[in-house]
Short mmCIF file of C-alpha atoms in Angstrom, two decimals:
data_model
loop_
_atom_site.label_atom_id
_atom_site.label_comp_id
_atom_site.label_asym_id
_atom_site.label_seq_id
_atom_site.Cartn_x
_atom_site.Cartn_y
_atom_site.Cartn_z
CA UNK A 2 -2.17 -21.79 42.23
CA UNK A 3 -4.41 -24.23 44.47
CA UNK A 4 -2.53 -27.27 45.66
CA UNK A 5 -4.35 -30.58 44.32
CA UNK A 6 -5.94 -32.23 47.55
CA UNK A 7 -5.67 -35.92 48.77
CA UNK A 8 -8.81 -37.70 46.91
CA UNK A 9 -10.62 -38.01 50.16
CA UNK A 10 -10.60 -34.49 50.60
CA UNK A 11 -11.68 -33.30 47.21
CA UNK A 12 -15.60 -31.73 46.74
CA UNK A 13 -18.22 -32.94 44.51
CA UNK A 14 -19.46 -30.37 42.07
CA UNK A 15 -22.47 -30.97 40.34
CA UNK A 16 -23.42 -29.16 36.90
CA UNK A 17 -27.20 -27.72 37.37
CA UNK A 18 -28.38 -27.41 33.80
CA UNK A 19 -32.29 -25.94 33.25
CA UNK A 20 -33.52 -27.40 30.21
CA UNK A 21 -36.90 -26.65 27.96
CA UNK A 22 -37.02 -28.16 24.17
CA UNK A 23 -33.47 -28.47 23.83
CA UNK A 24 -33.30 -31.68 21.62
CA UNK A 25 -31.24 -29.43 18.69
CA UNK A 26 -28.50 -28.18 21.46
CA UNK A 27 -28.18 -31.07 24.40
CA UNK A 28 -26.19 -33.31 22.02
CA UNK A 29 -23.84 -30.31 21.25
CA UNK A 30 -23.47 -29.09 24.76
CA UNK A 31 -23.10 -32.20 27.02
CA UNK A 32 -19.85 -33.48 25.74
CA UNK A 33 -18.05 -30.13 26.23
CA UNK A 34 -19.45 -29.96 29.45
CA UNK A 35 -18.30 -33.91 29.77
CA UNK A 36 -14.57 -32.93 28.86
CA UNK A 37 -14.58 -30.21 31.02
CA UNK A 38 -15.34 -32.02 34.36
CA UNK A 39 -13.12 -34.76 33.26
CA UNK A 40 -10.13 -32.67 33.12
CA UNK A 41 -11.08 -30.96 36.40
CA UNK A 42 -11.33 -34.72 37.84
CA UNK A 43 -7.85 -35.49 36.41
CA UNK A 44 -6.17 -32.39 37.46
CA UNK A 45 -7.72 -33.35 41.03
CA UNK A 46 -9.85 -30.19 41.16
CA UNK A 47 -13.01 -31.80 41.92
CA UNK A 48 -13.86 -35.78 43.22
CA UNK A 49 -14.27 -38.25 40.56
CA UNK A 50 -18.23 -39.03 41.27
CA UNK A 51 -18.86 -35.26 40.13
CA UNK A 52 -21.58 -35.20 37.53
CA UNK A 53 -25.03 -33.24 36.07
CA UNK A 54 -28.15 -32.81 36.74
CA UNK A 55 -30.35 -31.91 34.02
CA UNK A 56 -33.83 -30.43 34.56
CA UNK A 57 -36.55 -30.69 32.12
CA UNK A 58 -38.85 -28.26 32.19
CA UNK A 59 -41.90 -29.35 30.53
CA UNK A 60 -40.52 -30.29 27.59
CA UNK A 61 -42.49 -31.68 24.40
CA UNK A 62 -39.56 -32.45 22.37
CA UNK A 63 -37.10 -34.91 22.79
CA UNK A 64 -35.42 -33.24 25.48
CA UNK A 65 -36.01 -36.09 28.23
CA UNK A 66 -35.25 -39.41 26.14
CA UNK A 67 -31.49 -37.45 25.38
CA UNK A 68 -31.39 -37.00 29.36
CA UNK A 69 -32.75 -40.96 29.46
CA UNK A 70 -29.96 -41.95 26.90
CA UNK A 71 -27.24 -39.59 28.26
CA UNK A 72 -28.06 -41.88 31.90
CA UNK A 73 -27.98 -44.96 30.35
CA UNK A 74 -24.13 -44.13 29.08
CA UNK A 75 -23.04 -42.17 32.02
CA UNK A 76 -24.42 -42.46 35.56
CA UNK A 77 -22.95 -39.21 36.28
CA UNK A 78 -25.50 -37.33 34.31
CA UNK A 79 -28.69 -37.27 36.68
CA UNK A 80 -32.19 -35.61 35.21
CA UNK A 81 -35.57 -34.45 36.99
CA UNK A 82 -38.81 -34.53 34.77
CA UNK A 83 -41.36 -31.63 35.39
CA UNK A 84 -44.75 -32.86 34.98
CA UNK A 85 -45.21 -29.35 32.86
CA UNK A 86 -43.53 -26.13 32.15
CA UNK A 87 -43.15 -24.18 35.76
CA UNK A 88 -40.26 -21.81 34.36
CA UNK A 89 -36.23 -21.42 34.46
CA UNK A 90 -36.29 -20.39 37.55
CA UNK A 91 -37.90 -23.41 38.84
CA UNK A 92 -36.14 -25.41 37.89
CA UNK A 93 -33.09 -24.37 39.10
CA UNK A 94 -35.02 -24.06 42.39
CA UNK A 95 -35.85 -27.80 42.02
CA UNK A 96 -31.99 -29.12 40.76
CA UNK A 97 -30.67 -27.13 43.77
CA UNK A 98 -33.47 -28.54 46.29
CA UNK A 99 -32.78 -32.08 45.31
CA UNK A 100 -28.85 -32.05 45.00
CA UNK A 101 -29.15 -30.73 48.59
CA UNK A 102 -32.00 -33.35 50.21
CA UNK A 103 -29.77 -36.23 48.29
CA UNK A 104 -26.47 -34.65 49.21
CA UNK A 105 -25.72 -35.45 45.76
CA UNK A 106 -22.86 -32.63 45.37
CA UNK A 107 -21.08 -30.25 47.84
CA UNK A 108 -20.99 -27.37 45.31
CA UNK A 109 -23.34 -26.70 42.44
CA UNK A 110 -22.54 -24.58 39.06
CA UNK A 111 -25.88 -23.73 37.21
CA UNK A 112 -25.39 -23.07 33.39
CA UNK A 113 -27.69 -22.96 30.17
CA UNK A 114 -28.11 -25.95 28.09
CA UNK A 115 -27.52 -23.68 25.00
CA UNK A 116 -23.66 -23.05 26.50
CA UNK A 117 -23.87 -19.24 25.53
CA UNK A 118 -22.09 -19.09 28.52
CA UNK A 119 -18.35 -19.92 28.43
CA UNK A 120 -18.02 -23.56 29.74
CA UNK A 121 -14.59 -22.86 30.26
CA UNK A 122 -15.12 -20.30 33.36
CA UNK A 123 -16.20 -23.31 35.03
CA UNK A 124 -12.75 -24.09 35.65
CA UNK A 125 -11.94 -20.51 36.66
CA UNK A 126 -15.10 -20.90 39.47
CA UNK A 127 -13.79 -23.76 40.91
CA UNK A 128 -10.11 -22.11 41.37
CA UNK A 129 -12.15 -18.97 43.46
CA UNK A 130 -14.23 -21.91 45.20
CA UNK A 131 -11.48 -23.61 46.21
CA UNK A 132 -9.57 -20.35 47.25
CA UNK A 133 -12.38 -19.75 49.69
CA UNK A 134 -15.16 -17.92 47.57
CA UNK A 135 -18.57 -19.29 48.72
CA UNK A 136 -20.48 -17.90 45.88
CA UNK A 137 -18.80 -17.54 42.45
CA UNK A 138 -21.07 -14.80 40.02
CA UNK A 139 -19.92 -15.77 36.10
CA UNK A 140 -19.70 -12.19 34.61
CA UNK A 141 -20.26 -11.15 30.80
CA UNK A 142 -17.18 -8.87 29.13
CA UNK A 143 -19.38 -7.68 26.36
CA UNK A 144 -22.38 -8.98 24.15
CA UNK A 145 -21.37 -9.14 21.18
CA UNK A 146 -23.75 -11.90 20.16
CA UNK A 147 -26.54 -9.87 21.43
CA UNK A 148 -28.66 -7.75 18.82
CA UNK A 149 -28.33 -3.80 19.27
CA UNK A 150 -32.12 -3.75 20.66
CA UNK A 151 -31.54 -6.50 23.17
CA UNK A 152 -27.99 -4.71 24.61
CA UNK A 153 -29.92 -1.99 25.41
CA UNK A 154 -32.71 -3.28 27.26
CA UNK A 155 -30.84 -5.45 29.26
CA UNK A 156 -28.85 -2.01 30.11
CA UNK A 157 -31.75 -0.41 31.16
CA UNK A 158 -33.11 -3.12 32.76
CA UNK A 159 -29.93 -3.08 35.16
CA UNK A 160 -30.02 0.33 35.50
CA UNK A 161 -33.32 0.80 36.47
CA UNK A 162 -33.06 -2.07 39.10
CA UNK A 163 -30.28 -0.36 40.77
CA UNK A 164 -31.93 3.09 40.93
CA UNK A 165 -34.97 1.33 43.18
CA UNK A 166 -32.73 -0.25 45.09
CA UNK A 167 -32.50 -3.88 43.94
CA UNK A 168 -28.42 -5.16 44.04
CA UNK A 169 -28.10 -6.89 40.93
CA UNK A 170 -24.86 -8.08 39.50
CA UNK A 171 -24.53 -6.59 36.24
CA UNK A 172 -24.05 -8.61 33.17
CA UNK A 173 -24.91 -11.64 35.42
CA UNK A 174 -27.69 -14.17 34.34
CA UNK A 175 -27.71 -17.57 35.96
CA UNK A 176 -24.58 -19.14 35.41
CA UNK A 177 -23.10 -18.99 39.26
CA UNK A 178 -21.42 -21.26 41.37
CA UNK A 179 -22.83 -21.95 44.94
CA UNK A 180 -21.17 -23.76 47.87
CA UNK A 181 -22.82 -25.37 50.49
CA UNK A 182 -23.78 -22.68 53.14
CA UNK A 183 -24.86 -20.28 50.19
CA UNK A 184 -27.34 -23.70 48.60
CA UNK A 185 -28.67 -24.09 52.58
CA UNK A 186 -29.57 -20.32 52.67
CA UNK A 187 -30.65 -19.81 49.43
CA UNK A 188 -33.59 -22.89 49.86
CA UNK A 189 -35.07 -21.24 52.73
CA UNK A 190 -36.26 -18.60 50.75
CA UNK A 191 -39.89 -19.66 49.71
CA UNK A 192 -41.61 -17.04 47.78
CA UNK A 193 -43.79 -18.21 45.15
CA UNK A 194 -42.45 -15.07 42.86
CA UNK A 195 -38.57 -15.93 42.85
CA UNK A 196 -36.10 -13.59 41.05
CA UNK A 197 -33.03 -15.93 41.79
CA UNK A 198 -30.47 -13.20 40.10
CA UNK A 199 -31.68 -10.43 42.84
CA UNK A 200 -31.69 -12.88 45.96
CA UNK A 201 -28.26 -14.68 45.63
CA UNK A 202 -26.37 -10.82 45.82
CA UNK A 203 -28.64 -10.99 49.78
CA UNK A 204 -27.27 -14.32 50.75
CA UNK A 205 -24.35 -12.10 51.70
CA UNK A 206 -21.60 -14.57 52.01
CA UNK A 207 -17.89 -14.11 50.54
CA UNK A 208 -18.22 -13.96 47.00
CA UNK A 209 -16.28 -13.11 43.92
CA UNK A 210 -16.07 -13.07 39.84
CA UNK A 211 -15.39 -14.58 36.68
CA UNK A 212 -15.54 -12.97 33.57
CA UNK A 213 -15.68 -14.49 30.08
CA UNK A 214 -17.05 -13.65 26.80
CA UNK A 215 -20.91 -14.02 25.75
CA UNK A 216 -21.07 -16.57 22.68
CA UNK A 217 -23.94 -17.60 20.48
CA UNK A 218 -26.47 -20.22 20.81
CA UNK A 219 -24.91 -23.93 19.54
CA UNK A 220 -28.24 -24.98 18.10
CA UNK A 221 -31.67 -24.33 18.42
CA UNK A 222 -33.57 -21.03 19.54
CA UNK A 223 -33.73 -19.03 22.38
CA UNK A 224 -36.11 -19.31 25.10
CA UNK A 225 -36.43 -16.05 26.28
CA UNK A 226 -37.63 -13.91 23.08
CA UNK A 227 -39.04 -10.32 23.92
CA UNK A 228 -42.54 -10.50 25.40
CA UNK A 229 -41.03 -13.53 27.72
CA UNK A 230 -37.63 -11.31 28.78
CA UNK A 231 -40.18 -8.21 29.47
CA UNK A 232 -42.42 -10.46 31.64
CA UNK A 233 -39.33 -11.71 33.39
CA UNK A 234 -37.82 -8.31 33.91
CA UNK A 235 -41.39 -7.08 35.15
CA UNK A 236 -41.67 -10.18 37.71
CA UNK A 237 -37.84 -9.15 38.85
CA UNK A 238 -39.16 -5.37 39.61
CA UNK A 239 -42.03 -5.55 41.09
CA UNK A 240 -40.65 -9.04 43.74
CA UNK A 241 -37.94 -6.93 44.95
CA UNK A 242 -39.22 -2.96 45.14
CA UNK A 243 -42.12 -1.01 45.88
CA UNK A 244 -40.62 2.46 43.95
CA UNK A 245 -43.25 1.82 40.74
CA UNK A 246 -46.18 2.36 44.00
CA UNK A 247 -44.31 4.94 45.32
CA UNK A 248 -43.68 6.23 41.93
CA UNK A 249 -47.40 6.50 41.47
CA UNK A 250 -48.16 8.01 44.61
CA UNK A 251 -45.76 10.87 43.29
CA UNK A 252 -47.53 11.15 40.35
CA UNK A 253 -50.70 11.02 42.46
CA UNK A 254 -49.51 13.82 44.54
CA UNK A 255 -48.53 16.03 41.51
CA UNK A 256 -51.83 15.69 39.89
CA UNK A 257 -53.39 16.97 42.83
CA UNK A 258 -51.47 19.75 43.52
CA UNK A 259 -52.37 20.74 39.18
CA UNK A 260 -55.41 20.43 40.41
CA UNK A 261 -55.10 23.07 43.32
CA UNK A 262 -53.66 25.30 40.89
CA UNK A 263 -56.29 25.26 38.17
CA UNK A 264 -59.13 25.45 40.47
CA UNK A 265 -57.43 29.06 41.45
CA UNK A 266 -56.72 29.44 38.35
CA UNK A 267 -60.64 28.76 37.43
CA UNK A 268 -61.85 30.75 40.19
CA UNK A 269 -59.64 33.98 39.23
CA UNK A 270 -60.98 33.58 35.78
CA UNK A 271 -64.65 33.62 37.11
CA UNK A 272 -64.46 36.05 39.06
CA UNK A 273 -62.85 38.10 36.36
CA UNK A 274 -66.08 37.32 34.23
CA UNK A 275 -63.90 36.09 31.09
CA UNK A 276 -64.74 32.25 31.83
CA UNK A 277 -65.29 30.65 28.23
CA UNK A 278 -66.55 27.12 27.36
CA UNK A 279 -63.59 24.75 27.87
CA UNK A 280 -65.17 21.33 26.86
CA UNK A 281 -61.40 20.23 25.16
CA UNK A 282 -59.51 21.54 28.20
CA UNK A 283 -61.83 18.99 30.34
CA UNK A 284 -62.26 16.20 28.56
CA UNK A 285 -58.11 16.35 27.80
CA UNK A 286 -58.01 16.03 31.74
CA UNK A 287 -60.67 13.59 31.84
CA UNK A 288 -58.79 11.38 29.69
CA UNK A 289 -55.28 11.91 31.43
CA UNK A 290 -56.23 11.80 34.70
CA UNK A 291 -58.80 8.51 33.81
CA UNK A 292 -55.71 7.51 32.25
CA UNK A 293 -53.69 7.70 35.58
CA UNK A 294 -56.27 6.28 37.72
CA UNK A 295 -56.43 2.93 35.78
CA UNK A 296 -52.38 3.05 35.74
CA UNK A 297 -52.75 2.79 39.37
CA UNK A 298 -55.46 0.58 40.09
CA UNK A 299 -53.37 -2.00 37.59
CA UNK A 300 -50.24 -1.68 39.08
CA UNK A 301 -51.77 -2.15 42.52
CA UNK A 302 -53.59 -5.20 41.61
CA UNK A 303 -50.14 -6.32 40.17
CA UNK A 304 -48.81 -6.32 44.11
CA UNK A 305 -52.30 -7.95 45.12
CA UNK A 306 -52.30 -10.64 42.73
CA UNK A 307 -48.25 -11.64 43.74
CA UNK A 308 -49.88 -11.26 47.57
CA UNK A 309 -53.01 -13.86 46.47
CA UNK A 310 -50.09 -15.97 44.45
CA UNK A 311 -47.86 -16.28 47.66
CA UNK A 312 -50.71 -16.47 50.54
CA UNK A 313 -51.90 -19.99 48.49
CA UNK A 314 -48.43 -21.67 49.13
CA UNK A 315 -49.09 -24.16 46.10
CA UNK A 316 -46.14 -26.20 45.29
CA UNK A 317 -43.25 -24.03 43.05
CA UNK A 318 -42.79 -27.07 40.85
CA UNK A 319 -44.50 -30.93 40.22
CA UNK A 320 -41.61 -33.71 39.54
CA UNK A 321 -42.62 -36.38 37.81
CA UNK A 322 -39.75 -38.73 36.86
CA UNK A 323 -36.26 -38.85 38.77
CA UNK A 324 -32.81 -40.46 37.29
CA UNK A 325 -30.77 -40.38 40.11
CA UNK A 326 -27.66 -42.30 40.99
#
């Protein structure tokens, strides 16, 4: 077990938390996350001015006055107000990009508002922190409190990453701890299409894992229902492999050589003098290989249009309102 550490000595740790319309689940989750630092303070894990910051991320609800409020009690608990919705993983871009220009923290652990994730691992990250892990990956054991159709998506969705060559963590989301050379190398990544789960494993510094069990939602809904999770896993492809163009090209390269074969197919026929009228047989490959083409020009323009997103540089995220210390 880790030796407690002179005061002086001890680390900051700031809690990243992303939030969008959480009014039903902040009220719930804070506290627990309160206790938790607290007893890392007294137990001389972590230095007393540790504390939160809590990203809003467009929200229309009530989501900032509770960060306001939550301030006003406890200085500790820092917010950043997006001036709309720019997306999760925004705003953990933005949390991480001010902690480090205020050198508000020397580590940070992200986590969802809706604590699905076990708070408690946070005490298990800061033991492999403080036993020399720079980057700490929070692991699920199962998902229980996952529906059947979800489980399996998210497997295939880690499987198929891995067979184009993306290194994912598996069962990882966003709840990570990151020290301070892993924050400083992570920020000078700049892509406007960020898939923060793929780019931490590339950091490459000594990392390790803590596993805990999934739990449900405390309140509220989730923000991440199908069409949004499909959209996400689509963005997470197609930023970190080119296999689905290469994938077409195959496909490309097939079609053509089925073409080779029926035209000597066609021509033995002919010359044979037993051609017959085959209007199904070519509208059937009209169709199919029309089909293909506009598979291709669509997943091509997918590439183009990330190209035409990064080439404008626009800002990844607009803060409006700061609560800092």
């Amino acid at each position: 077990m880790t030796q407690n550490l002179p005061l002086q000595s001890l680390q900051k740790l700031m809690i990243l938390i992303p939030a969008y319309n959480e009014q039903e689940v902040l009220p719930e989750s804070l506290p627990i996350l309160q206790k938790i630092i607290q007893e890392l303070i007294d137990s001389q894990q972590i230095a007393p001015d540790s504390g939160f910051m809590i990203v809003s991320d467009g929200s229309s609800d009530q989501t900032w006055p509770l960060i306001e409020q939550a301030h006003e009690a406890d200085p500790r608990v820092m917010g950043l107000k997006f001036s709309r919705n720019f997306g999760h993983q925004n705003a953990l871009i933005a949390g991480l990009t001010v902690i480090s220009q205020q050198k508000l923290a020397d580590f940070v652990i992200s986590i969802d508002a809706d604590l699905q994730d076990d708070p408690q691992a946070i005490k298990q990250m800061v033991e492999q922190y403080r036993a020399g892990s720079e980057i700490v990956f929070g692991v699920r054991n199962n998902r229980d409190s996952d529906s059947w159709f979800k489980r399996v998506t998210a497997e295939t969705f880690y499987s198929l990453l891995g067979k184009m060559g993306v290194h994912l963590i598996p069962e990882h989301a966003d709840f990570r701890l990151l020290g301070p050379k892993a924050i400083t190398a992570f920020l000078q990544y700049q892509e406007e299409n960020m898939f923060i789960r793929g780019i931490i494993p590339l950091l490459g510094f000594e990392s390790s894992r803590v596993y805990y069990a999934r739990r449900k939602r405390l309140a509220g809904k989730s923000k991440y229902p199908l069409l949004k999770m499909l959209s996400f896993a689509w963005d997470g492809i197609t930023s970190f492999s080119i296999a689905p163009l290469r994938l077409v090209l195959s496909l490309g390269v097939i079609f053509a050589l089925f073409g080779l074969v029926m035209l000597v197919y066609t021509l033995i026929v002919k010359l044979r003098g037993a051609t017959e009228a085959g209007w199904s047989s070519l509208m059937i490959s009209i169709w199919i290989v029309g089909g293909f083409q506009m598979m291709a020009v669509g997943l091509t323009g997918e590439y183009i249009g990330k190209i035409f997103s990064e080439v404008k540089h626009r800002p990844r995220f607009t803060i409006e309102k700061k609560l800092l210390k």
